[in-house]
Amino acid sequence: MGDQATTETYASSAGTVRWGAVGAGDPVVLLHGTPFSSYVWRDVAAALAPRHRVYFWDMPGYGTSEMRAGQDVSLAAQGRVFTELLAHWGLESPSVVAHDFGGAVALRAHLLHGASYARLALVSPVAMAPWGSPFFRLVGEHAEVFERLPPALHRALVAEYVRSASAPGLLPPVLDRLVEPWTGAEGQAAFYRQIQQADQAYTDEVQDLYPGIDLPVLLAWGEQDAWIPPERTRALAALIPGLATHPIEGAGHLVQLDAPAQLTAALVPFLQG
């Protein structure tokens, strides 16, 4: 499909957000993870559009949205921004589909800021301790050093990191699209900023609240996820009452790119209730 376009803007408390929407029907909002953007949802968004009004957005500091020095791109900030966006869109209780870091954003918005959802699908979410790969922690501890890498070395590092999120591998044009926002002086600084501000305390703050979630929840993950071990995702499943699970064989962490048809096949009946 053609790429969905983030043609609209919203001035959030953490910077200008670019967003878009396709389709018609009951609303569904898609949240990306890190270090990604709404681009990862392009196939799933197209598949859901015949039945739903599908909203997608790039979080502040990601993709096409504003990147600037001193910007707060933490989980705390993103949870607030998502709550602001729902109000801006006039969505009182949409369905939400959230991947990776976006899962924590959706959970924080719901549990701490009162955001209401009809249904919540979590796809390989960052949601419980411990999280962060050795590489992620190394960069977070030495961000000021990595920020000074020559541009070519930086791009190679980001490309290898992103590539490792896929089990079958990413096509070169797709990999280029995922890496491109993190290039140039602004993008390079933004890449290390979002890692430096990552803090497990933001999920620790809500993890004990998961048993109180009272809405339909679907938890999907790739069985070949090298970023978040499947056993950790299964541990999350035990914390949320009545949750439905959907493991996907052959997919890595980027489930929506590795296995879009299988993920969509799980999402369609779930979103339709």
GROMACS .gro file of N, CA and C in nm, residues 44-196:
model
  459
   44VAL      N    1  -0.124  -0.251   0.833
   44VAL     CA    2  -0.236  -0.277   0.924
   44VAL      C    3  -0.341  -0.167   0.913
   45ALA      N    4  -0.296  -0.042   0.902
   45ALA     CA    5  -0.390   0.070   0.889
   45ALA      C    6  -0.476   0.053   0.764
   46ALA      N    7  -0.414   0.015   0.654
   46ALA     CA    8  -0.488  -0.005   0.529
   46ALA      C    9  -0.588  -0.119   0.542
   47ALA      N   10  -0.551  -0.224   0.613
   47ALA     CA   11  -0.640  -0.339   0.629
   47ALA      C   12  -0.759  -0.307   0.719
   48LEU      N   13  -0.739  -0.219   0.817
   48LEU     CA   14  -0.848  -0.184   0.908
   48LEU      C   15  -0.938  -0.073   0.854
   49ALA      N   16  -0.888   0.006   0.759
   49ALA     CA   17  -0.961   0.124   0.712
   49ALA      C   18  -1.099   0.095   0.653
   50PRO      N   19  -1.124  -0.018   0.587
   50PRO     CA   20  -1.261  -0.042   0.537
   50PRO      C   21  -1.366  -0.054   0.647
   51ARG      N   22  -1.323  -0.084   0.770
   51ARG     CA   23  -1.418  -0.104   0.880
   51ARG      C   24  -1.409   0.003   0.987
   52HIS      N   25  -1.300   0.080   0.988
   52HIS     CA   26  -1.275   0.172   1.098
   52HIS      C   27  -1.218   0.306   1.048
   53ARG      N   28  -1.238   0.409   1.127
   53ARG     CA   29  -1.165   0.533   1.110
   53ARG      C   30  -1.037   0.515   1.188
   54VAL      N   31  -0.924   0.506   1.119
   54VAL     CA   32  -0.797   0.470   1.179
   54VAL      C   33  -0.710   0.595   1.196
   55TYR      N   34  -0.674   0.625   1.319
   55TYR     CA   35  -0.588   0.739   1.350
   55TYR      C   36  -0.447   0.689   1.379
   56PHE      N   37  -0.348   0.762   1.330
   56PHE     CA   38  -0.208   0.728   1.356
   56PHE      C   39  -0.132   0.858   1.377
   57TRP      N   40  -0.024   0.849   1.454
   57TRP     CA   41   0.051   0.971   1.487
   57TRP      C   42   0.195   0.937   1.521
   58ASP      N   43   0.281   1.035   1.498
   58ASP     CA   44   0.420   1.025   1.539
   58ASP      C   45   0.437   1.098   1.671
   59MET      N   46   0.486   1.028   1.771
   59MET     CA   47   0.504   1.091   1.902
   59MET      C   48   0.605   1.205   1.894
   60PRO      N   49   0.594   1.305   1.981
   60PRO     CA   50   0.695   1.411   1.985
   60PRO      C   51   0.835   1.351   1.996
   61GLY      N   52   0.926   1.398   1.910
   61GLY     CA   53   1.062   1.345   1.910
   61GLY      C   54   1.081   1.226   1.819
   62TYR      N   55   0.977   1.185   1.744
   62TYR     CA   56   0.982   1.067   1.658
   62TYR      C   57   0.929   1.100   1.519
   63GLY      N   58   0.977   1.024   1.419
   63GLY     CA   59   0.920   1.032   1.285
   63GLY      C   60   0.918   1.171   1.227
   64THR      N   61   0.798   1.216   1.189
   64THR     CA   62   0.782   1.347   1.127
   64THR      C   63   0.747   1.456   1.228
   65SER      N   64   0.728   1.418   1.354
   65SER     CA   65   0.691   1.517   1.456
   65SER      C   66   0.813   1.597   1.501
   66GLU      N   67   0.786   1.701   1.579
   66GLU     CA   68   0.893   1.793   1.619
   66GLU      C   69   1.002   1.724   1.699
   67MET      N   70   1.127   1.757   1.666
   67MET     CA   71   1.245   1.713   1.741
   67MET      C   72   1.322   1.839   1.776
   68ARG      N   73   1.357   1.856   1.903
   68ARG     CA   74   1.433   1.975   1.942
   68ARG      C   75   1.511   1.947   2.069
   69ALA      N   76   1.617   2.026   2.088
   69ALA     CA   77   1.700   2.015   2.207
   69ALA      C   78   1.617   2.046   2.331
   70GLY      N   79   1.640   1.971   2.437
   70GLY     CA   80   1.570   1.994   2.563
   70GLY      C   81   1.429   1.939   2.567
   71GLN      N   82   1.387   1.870   2.463
   71GLN     CA   83   1.249   1.821   2.454
   71GLN      C   84   1.227   1.704   2.550
   72ASP      N   85   1.111   1.703   2.614
   72ASP     CA   86   1.071   1.593   2.701
   72ASP      C   87   1.001   1.489   2.616
   73VAL      N   88   1.067   1.376   2.592
   73VAL     CA   89   1.008   1.268   2.512
   73VAL      C   90   0.991   1.141   2.596
   74SER      N   91   0.987   1.157   2.727
   74SER     CA   92   0.975   1.044   2.818
   74SER      C   93   0.838   0.978   2.808
   75LEU      N   94   0.826   0.861   2.867
   75LEU     CA   95   0.696   0.794   2.874
   75LEU      C   96   0.592   0.881   2.943
   76ALA      N   97   0.634   0.953   3.045
   76ALA     CA   98   0.540   1.040   3.116
   76ALA      C   99   0.484   1.146   3.023
   77ALA      N  100   0.572   1.209   2.945
   77ALA     CA  101   0.527   1.312   2.851
   77ALA      C  102   0.438   1.254   2.743
   78GLN      N  103   0.475   1.137   2.689
   78GLN     CA  104   0.395   1.078   2.581
   78GLN      C  105   0.257   1.036   2.629
   79GLY      N  106   0.246   0.990   2.752
   79GLY     CA  107   0.114   0.955   2.806
   79GLY      C  108   0.024   1.076   2.815
   80ARG      N  109   0.081   1.190   2.856
   80ARG     CA  110   0.002   1.314   2.862
   80ARG      C  111  -0.038   1.359   2.722
   81VAL      N  112   0.056   1.352   2.628
   81VAL     CA  113   0.026   1.395   2.491
   81VAL      C  114  -0.083   1.310   2.429
   82PHE      N  115  -0.080   1.180   2.452
   82PHE     CA  116  -0.183   1.093   2.396
   82PHE      C  117  -0.321   1.131   2.451
   83THR      N  118  -0.327   1.162   2.579
   83THR     CA  119  -0.454   1.205   2.639
   83THR      C  120  -0.501   1.335   2.575
   84GLU      N  121  -0.408   1.427   2.550
   84GLU     CA  122  -0.442   1.553   2.483
   84GLU      C  123  -0.495   1.527   2.341
   85LEU      N  124  -0.429   1.436   2.270
   85LEU     CA  125  -0.471   1.407   2.132
   85LEU      C  126  -0.611   1.348   2.126
   86LEU      N  127  -0.643   1.257   2.217
   86LEU     CA  128  -0.777   1.199   2.218
   86LEU      C  129  -0.882   1.307   2.235
   87ALA      N  130  -0.854   1.405   2.321
   87ALA     CA  131  -0.947   1.517   2.339
   87ALA      C  132  -0.953   1.602   2.213
   88HIS      N  133  -0.839   1.625   2.151
   88HIS     CA  134  -0.834   1.705   2.027
   88HIS      C  135  -0.915   1.639   1.916
   89TRP      N  136  -0.906   1.507   1.908
   89TRP     CA  137  -0.982   1.434   1.806
   89TRP      C  138  -1.129   1.416   1.843
   90GLY      N  139  -1.164   1.445   1.967
   90GLY     CA  140  -1.301   1.425   2.012
   90GLY      C  141  -1.338   1.278   2.027
   91LEU      N  142  -1.241   1.195   2.060
   91LEU     CA  143  -1.264   1.051   2.076
   91LEU      C  144  -1.282   1.020   2.224
   92GLU      N  145  -1.401   0.982   2.263
   92GLU     CA  146  -1.430   0.956   2.404
   92GLU      C  147  -1.392   0.815   2.447
   93SER      N  148  -1.405   0.718   2.358
   93SER     CA  149  -1.372   0.581   2.396
   93SER      C  150  -1.338   0.498   2.272
   94PRO      N  151  -1.227   0.530   2.206
   94PRO     CA  152  -1.189   0.455   2.086
   94PRO      C  153  -1.125   0.322   2.123
   95SER      N  154  -1.111   0.237   2.024
   95SER     CA  155  -1.024   0.120   2.041
   95SER      C  156  -0.881   0.166   2.018
   96VAL      N  157  -0.788   0.103   2.088
   96VAL     CA  158  -0.648   0.142   2.082
   96VAL      C  159  -0.563   0.019   2.054
   97VAL      N  160  -0.470   0.033   1.961
   97VAL     CA  161  -0.374  -0.073   1.929
   97VAL      C  162  -0.235  -0.012   1.948
   98ALA      N  163  -0.156  -0.069   2.040
   98ALA     CA  164  -0.030  -0.006   2.079
   98ALA      C  165   0.084  -0.106   2.078
   99HIS      N  166   0.196  -0.064   2.019
   99HIS     CA  167   0.314  -0.149   2.005
   99HIS      C  168   0.429  -0.098   2.091
  100ASP      N  169   0.503  -0.191   2.153
  100ASP     CA  170   0.629  -0.159   2.219
  100ASP      C  171   0.608  -0.048   2.323
  101PHE      N  172   0.691   0.055   2.317
  101PHE     CA  173   0.684   0.173   2.403
  101PHE      C  174   0.544   0.236   2.401
  102GLY      N  175   0.478   0.226   2.284
  102GLY     CA  176   0.341   0.276   2.273
  102GLY      C  177   0.246   0.204   2.365
  103GLY      N  178   0.274   0.077   2.397
  103GLY     CA  179   0.191   0.005   2.493
  103GLY      C  180   0.196   0.070   2.630
  104ALA      N  181   0.316   0.109   2.673
  104ALA     CA  182   0.329   0.178   2.802
  104ALA      C  183   0.260   0.314   2.798
  105VAL      N  184   0.269   0.382   2.684
  105VAL     CA  185   0.202   0.512   2.669
  105VAL      C  186   0.051   0.495   2.685
  106ALA      N  187  -0.006   0.395   2.616
  106ALA     CA  188  -0.150   0.372   2.625
  106ALA      C  189  -0.191   0.332   2.766
  107LEU      N  190  -0.111   0.248   2.830
  107LEU     CA  191  -0.144   0.204   2.966
  107LEU      C  192  -0.137   0.322   3.065
  108ARG      N  193  -0.036   0.406   3.053
  108ARG     CA  194  -0.024   0.522   3.142
  108ARG      C  195  -0.140   0.619   3.120
  109ALA      N  196  -0.175   0.643   2.994
  109ALA     CA  197  -0.285   0.735   2.966
  109ALA      C  198  -0.416   0.684   3.027
  110HIS      N  199  -0.437   0.554   3.021
  110HIS     CA  200  -0.560   0.495   3.075
  110HIS      C  201  -0.559   0.491   3.227
  111LEU      N  202  -0.448   0.446   3.286
  111LEU     CA  203  -0.445   0.422   3.430
  111LEU      C  204  -0.415   0.548   3.512
  112LEU      N  205  -0.344   0.644   3.455
  112LEU     CA  206  -0.306   0.764   3.531
  112LEU      C  207  -0.380   0.889   3.488
  113HIS      N  208  -0.422   0.893   3.360
  113HIS     CA  209  -0.483   1.017   3.309
  113HIS      C  210  -0.630   1.000   3.273
  114GLY      N  211  -0.686   0.883   3.298
  114GLY     CA  212  -0.829   0.864   3.279
  114GLY      C  213  -0.874   0.847   3.136
  115ALA      N  214  -0.783   0.821   3.043
  115ALA     CA  215  -0.823   0.797   2.904
  115ALA      C  216  -0.908   0.671   2.897
  116SER      N  217  -1.021   0.679   2.828
  116SER     CA  218  -1.115   0.567   2.818
  116SER      C  219  -1.101   0.499   2.683
  117TYR      N  220  -1.095   0.366   2.683
  117TYR     CA  221  -1.087   0.289   2.560
  117TYR      C  222  -1.201   0.189   2.554
  118ALA      N  223  -1.250   0.163   2.433
  118ALA     CA  224  -1.347   0.056   2.414
  118ALA      C  225  -1.277  -0.079   2.425
  119ARG      N  226  -1.158  -0.086   2.364
  119ARG     CA  227  -1.078  -0.208   2.365
  119ARG      C  228  -0.933  -0.169   2.355
  120LEU      N  229  -0.844  -0.254   2.404
  120LEU     CA  230  -0.701  -0.226   2.400
  120LEU      C  231  -0.626  -0.350   2.351
  121ALA      N  232  -0.556  -0.335   2.239
  121ALA     CA  233  -0.470  -0.441   2.188
  121ALA      C  234  -0.325  -0.400   2.210
  122LEU      N  235  -0.252  -0.480   2.282
  122LEU     CA  236  -0.110  -0.456   2.309
  122LEU      C  237  -0.027  -0.551   2.225
  123VAL      N  238   0.064  -0.496   2.147
  123VAL     CA  239   0.147  -0.576   2.057
  123VAL      C  240   0.292  -0.565   2.102
  124SER      N  241   0.347  -0.675   2.151
  124SER     CA  242   0.485  -0.677   2.203
  124SER      C  243   0.513  -0.553   2.288
  125PRO      N  244   0.432  -0.529   2.392
  125PRO     CA  245   0.444  -0.402   2.465
  125PRO      C  246   0.562  -0.397   2.561
  126VAL      N  247   0.613  -0.277   2.579
  126VAL     CA  248   0.702  -0.247   2.692
  126VAL      C  249   0.608  -0.214   2.807
  127ALA      N  250   0.599  -0.303   2.905
  127ALA     CA  251   0.496  -0.284   3.006
  127ALA      C  252   0.538  -0.323   3.146
  128MET      N  253   0.645  -0.401   3.160
  128MET     CA  254   0.681  -0.446   3.294
  128MET      C  255   0.832  -0.470   3.303
  129ALA      N  256   0.881  -0.461   3.425
  129ALA     CA  257   1.024  -0.479   3.449
  129ALA      C  258   1.062  -0.626   3.435
  130PRO      N  259   1.189  -0.650   3.395
  130PRO     CA  260   1.288  -0.552   3.352
  130PRO      C  261   1.276  -0.527   3.202
  131TRP      N  262   1.313  -0.406   3.155
  131TRP     CA  263   1.314  -0.383   3.011
  131TRP      C  264   1.436  -0.299   2.973
  132GLY      N  265   1.467  -0.305   2.844
  132GLY     CA  266   1.587  -0.239   2.794
  132GLY      C  267   1.697  -0.340   2.769
  133SER      N  268   1.739  -0.351   2.642
  133SER     CA  269   1.846  -0.444   2.606
  133SER      C  270   1.980  -0.391   2.658
  134PRO      N  271   2.084  -0.476   2.661
  134PRO     CA  272   2.217  -0.427   2.700
  134PRO      C  273   2.262  -0.308   2.615
  135PHE      N  274   2.234  -0.313   2.484
  135PHE     CA  275   2.269  -0.201   2.397
  135PHE      C  276   2.195  -0.075   2.439
  136PHE      N  277   2.066  -0.089   2.465
  136PHE     CA  278   1.983   0.025   2.504
  136PHE      C  279   2.037   0.088   2.632
  137ARG      N  280   2.075   0.005   2.729
  137ARG     CA  281   2.127   0.058   2.855
  137ARG      C  282   2.263   0.123   2.836
  138LEU      N  283   2.347   0.063   2.751
  138LEU     CA  284   2.479   0.120   2.725
  138LEU      C  285   2.467   0.259   2.664
  139VAL      N  286   2.380   0.273   2.566
  139VAL     CA  287   2.362   0.403   2.502
  139VAL      C  288   2.304   0.504   2.600
  140GLY      N  289   2.208   0.460   2.681
  140GLY     CA  290   2.149   0.551   2.779
  140GLY      C  291   2.250   0.605   2.878
  141GLU      N  292   2.347   0.522   2.914
  141GLU     CA  293   2.449   0.564   3.011
  141GLU      C  294   2.557   0.652   2.949
  142HIS      N  295   2.571   0.646   2.816
  142HIS     CA  296   2.679   0.720   2.749
  142HIS      C  297   2.627   0.795   2.627
  143ALA      N  298   2.506   0.850   2.638
  143ALA     CA  299   2.444   0.917   2.524
  143ALA      C  300   2.530   1.029   2.468
  144GLU      N  301   2.597   1.103   2.558
  144GLU     CA  302   2.676   1.218   2.512
  144GLU      C  303   2.794   1.173   2.424
  145VAL      N  304   2.841   1.050   2.444
  145VAL     CA  305   2.949   0.996   2.360
  145VAL      C  306   2.893   0.955   2.224
  146PHE      N  307   2.783   0.881   2.224
  146PHE     CA  308   2.724   0.834   2.099
  146PHE      C  309   2.676   0.950   2.013
  147GLU      N  310   2.632   1.058   2.074
  147GLU     CA  311   2.586   1.175   1.997
  147GLU      C  312   2.695   1.231   1.908
  148ARG      N  313   2.822   1.204   1.943
  148ARG     CA  314   2.934   1.260   1.867
  148ARG      C  315   2.986   1.164   1.759
  149LEU      N  316   2.919   1.050   1.738
  149LEU     CA  317   2.960   0.959   1.633
  149LEU      C  318   2.955   1.028   1.497
  150PRO      N  319   3.047   0.997   1.407
  150PRO     CA  320   3.035   1.047   1.269
  150PRO      C  321   2.902   1.001   1.210
  151PRO      N  322   2.839   1.083   1.126
  151PRO     CA  323   2.706   1.049   1.074
  151PRO      C  324   2.696   0.911   1.010
  152ALA      N  325   2.796   0.870   0.934
  152ALA     CA  326   2.790   0.739   0.869
  152ALA      C  327   2.791   0.626   0.970
  153LEU      N  328   2.872   0.638   1.075
  153LEU     CA  329   2.875   0.536   1.180
  153LEU      C  330   2.744   0.533   1.257
  154HIS      N  331   2.691   0.652   1.285
  154HIS     CA  332   2.564   0.660   1.355
  154HIS      C  333   2.454   0.591   1.274
  155ARG      N  334   2.447   0.621   1.144
  155ARG     CA  335   2.343   0.559   1.062
  155ARG      C  336   2.357   0.407   1.060
  156ALA      N  337   2.481   0.359   1.050
  156ALA     CA  338   2.503   0.214   1.049
  156ALA      C  339   2.459   0.152   1.181
  157LEU      N  340   2.486   0.219   1.291
  157LEU     CA  341   2.447   0.168   1.423
  157LEU      C  342   2.294   0.161   1.434
  158VAL      N  343   2.226   0.268   1.393
  158VAL     CA  344   2.079   0.270   1.401
  158VAL      C  345   2.021   0.162   1.310
  159ALA      N  346   2.076   0.149   1.190
  159ALA     CA  347   2.025   0.049   1.096
  159ALA      C  348   2.038  -0.092   1.153
  160GLU      N  349   2.151  -0.122   1.213
  160GLU     CA  350   2.170  -0.255   1.270
  160GLU      C  351   2.077  -0.279   1.389
  161TYR      N  352   2.057  -0.177   1.468
  161TYR     CA  353   1.967  -0.187   1.583
  161TYR      C  354   1.824  -0.213   1.536
  162VAL      N  355   1.776  -0.135   1.440
  162VAL     CA  356   1.640  -0.152   1.390
  162VAL      C  357   1.624  -0.287   1.322
  163ARG      N  358   1.726  -0.328   1.246
  163ARG     CA  359   1.720  -0.456   1.175
  163ARG      C  360   1.700  -0.573   1.273
  164SER      N  361   1.757  -0.560   1.391
  164SER     CA  362   1.748  -0.669   1.489
  164SER      C  363   1.608  -0.686   1.547
  165ALA      N  364   1.517  -0.591   1.520
  165ALA     CA  365   1.380  -0.602   1.569
  165ALA      C  366   1.293  -0.693   1.484
  166SER      N  367   1.345  -0.732   1.367
  166SER     CA  368   1.270  -0.817   1.275
  166SER      C  369   1.328  -0.957   1.274
  167ALA      N  370   1.242  -1.058   1.273
  167ALA     CA  371   1.290  -1.197   1.265
  167ALA      C  372   1.322  -1.236   1.121
  168PRO      N  373   1.231  -1.217   1.024
  168PRO     CA  374   1.263  -1.256   0.886
  168PRO      C  375   1.351  -1.156   0.814
  169GLY      N  376   1.365  -1.035   0.867
  169GLY     CA  377   1.445  -0.931   0.801
  169GLY      C  378   1.357  -0.827   0.735
  170LEU      N  379   1.409  -0.706   0.722
  170LEU     CA  380   1.336  -0.594   0.663
  170LEU      C  381   1.386  -0.567   0.522
  171LEU      N  382   1.295  -0.537   0.431
  171LEU     CA  383   1.335  -0.498   0.298
  171LEU      C  384   1.413  -0.366   0.305
  172PRO      N  385   1.513  -0.347   0.220
  172PRO     CA  386   1.594  -0.225   0.227
  172PRO      C  387   1.514  -0.095   0.227
  173PRO      N  388   1.410  -0.079   0.142
  173PRO     CA  389   1.335   0.047   0.146
  173PRO      C  390   1.264   0.070   0.280
  174VAL      N  391   1.218  -0.039   0.342
  174VAL     CA  392   1.151  -0.028   0.471
  174VAL      C  393   1.251   0.011   0.579
  175LEU      N  394   1.366  -0.055   0.579
  175LEU     CA  395   1.470  -0.021   0.675
  175LEU      C  396   1.513   0.124   0.660
  176ASP      N  397   1.528   0.169   0.536
  176ASP     CA  398   1.568   0.309   0.513
  176ASP      C  399   1.465   0.406   0.569
  177ARG      N  400   1.337   0.375   0.553
  177ARG     CA  401   1.232   0.463   0.604
  177ARG      C  402   1.232   0.469   0.757
  178LEU      N  403   1.264   0.358   0.820
  178LEU     CA  404   1.267   0.356   0.966
  178LEU      C  405   1.390   0.429   1.022
  179VAL      N  406   1.500   0.425   0.947
  179VAL     CA  407   1.624   0.487   0.993
  179VAL      C  408   1.627   0.636   0.962
  180GLU      N  409   1.568   0.677   0.851
  180GLU     CA  410   1.582   0.814   0.801
  180GLU      C  411   1.551   0.924   0.903
  181PRO      N  412   1.444   0.914   0.984
  181PRO     CA  413   1.417   1.022   1.079
  181PRO      C  414   1.529   1.048   1.179
  182TRP      N  415   1.616   0.948   1.199
  182TRP     CA  416   1.721   0.960   1.300
  182TRP      C  417   1.853   1.008   1.240
  183THR      N  418   1.851   1.051   1.116
  183THR     CA  419   1.973   1.100   1.052
  183THR      C  420   1.974   1.252   1.050
  184GLY      N  421   2.090   1.310   1.013
  184GLY     CA  422   2.106   1.455   1.021
  184GLY      C  423   2.133   1.495   1.165
  185ALA      N  424   2.179   1.616   1.185
  185ALA     CA  425   2.216   1.661   1.319
  185ALA      C  426   2.098   1.654   1.416
  186GLU      N  427   1.981   1.697   1.371
  186GLU     CA  428   1.863   1.698   1.457
  186GLU      C  429   1.817   1.557   1.490
  187GLY      N  430   1.812   1.470   1.388
  187GLY     CA  431   1.766   1.334   1.409
  187GLY      C  432   1.863   1.253   1.494
  188GLN      N  433   1.993   1.273   1.474
  188GLN     CA  434   2.092   1.199   1.552
  188GLN      C  435   2.081   1.234   1.699
  189ALA      N  436   2.070   1.363   1.729
  189ALA     CA  437   2.054   1.404   1.869
  189ALA      C  438   1.924   1.348   1.927
  190ALA      N  439   1.817   1.348   1.847
  190ALA     CA  440   1.687   1.300   1.895
  190ALA      C  441   1.691   1.150   1.925
  191PHE      N  442   1.765   1.075   1.846
  191PHE     CA  443   1.774   0.930   1.868
  191PHE      C  444   1.830   0.900   2.006
  192TYR      N  445   1.939   0.966   2.042
  192TYR     CA  446   2.001   0.940   2.172
  192TYR      C  447   1.923   1.005   2.286
  193ARG      N  448   1.852   1.112   2.256
  193ARG     CA  449   1.769   1.177   2.359
  193ARG      C  450   1.660   1.083   2.407
  194GLN      N  451   1.592   1.014   2.313
  194GLN     CA  452   1.481   0.928   2.353
  194GLN      C  453   1.531   0.807   2.432
  195ILE      N  454   1.651   0.760   2.402
  195ILE     CA  455   1.706   0.649   2.482
  195ILE      C  456   1.748   0.698   2.620
  196GLN      N  457   1.811   0.815   2.624
  196GLN     CA  458   1.859   0.870   2.751
  196GLN      C  459   1.743   0.894   2.848
   0.00000   0.00000   0.00000
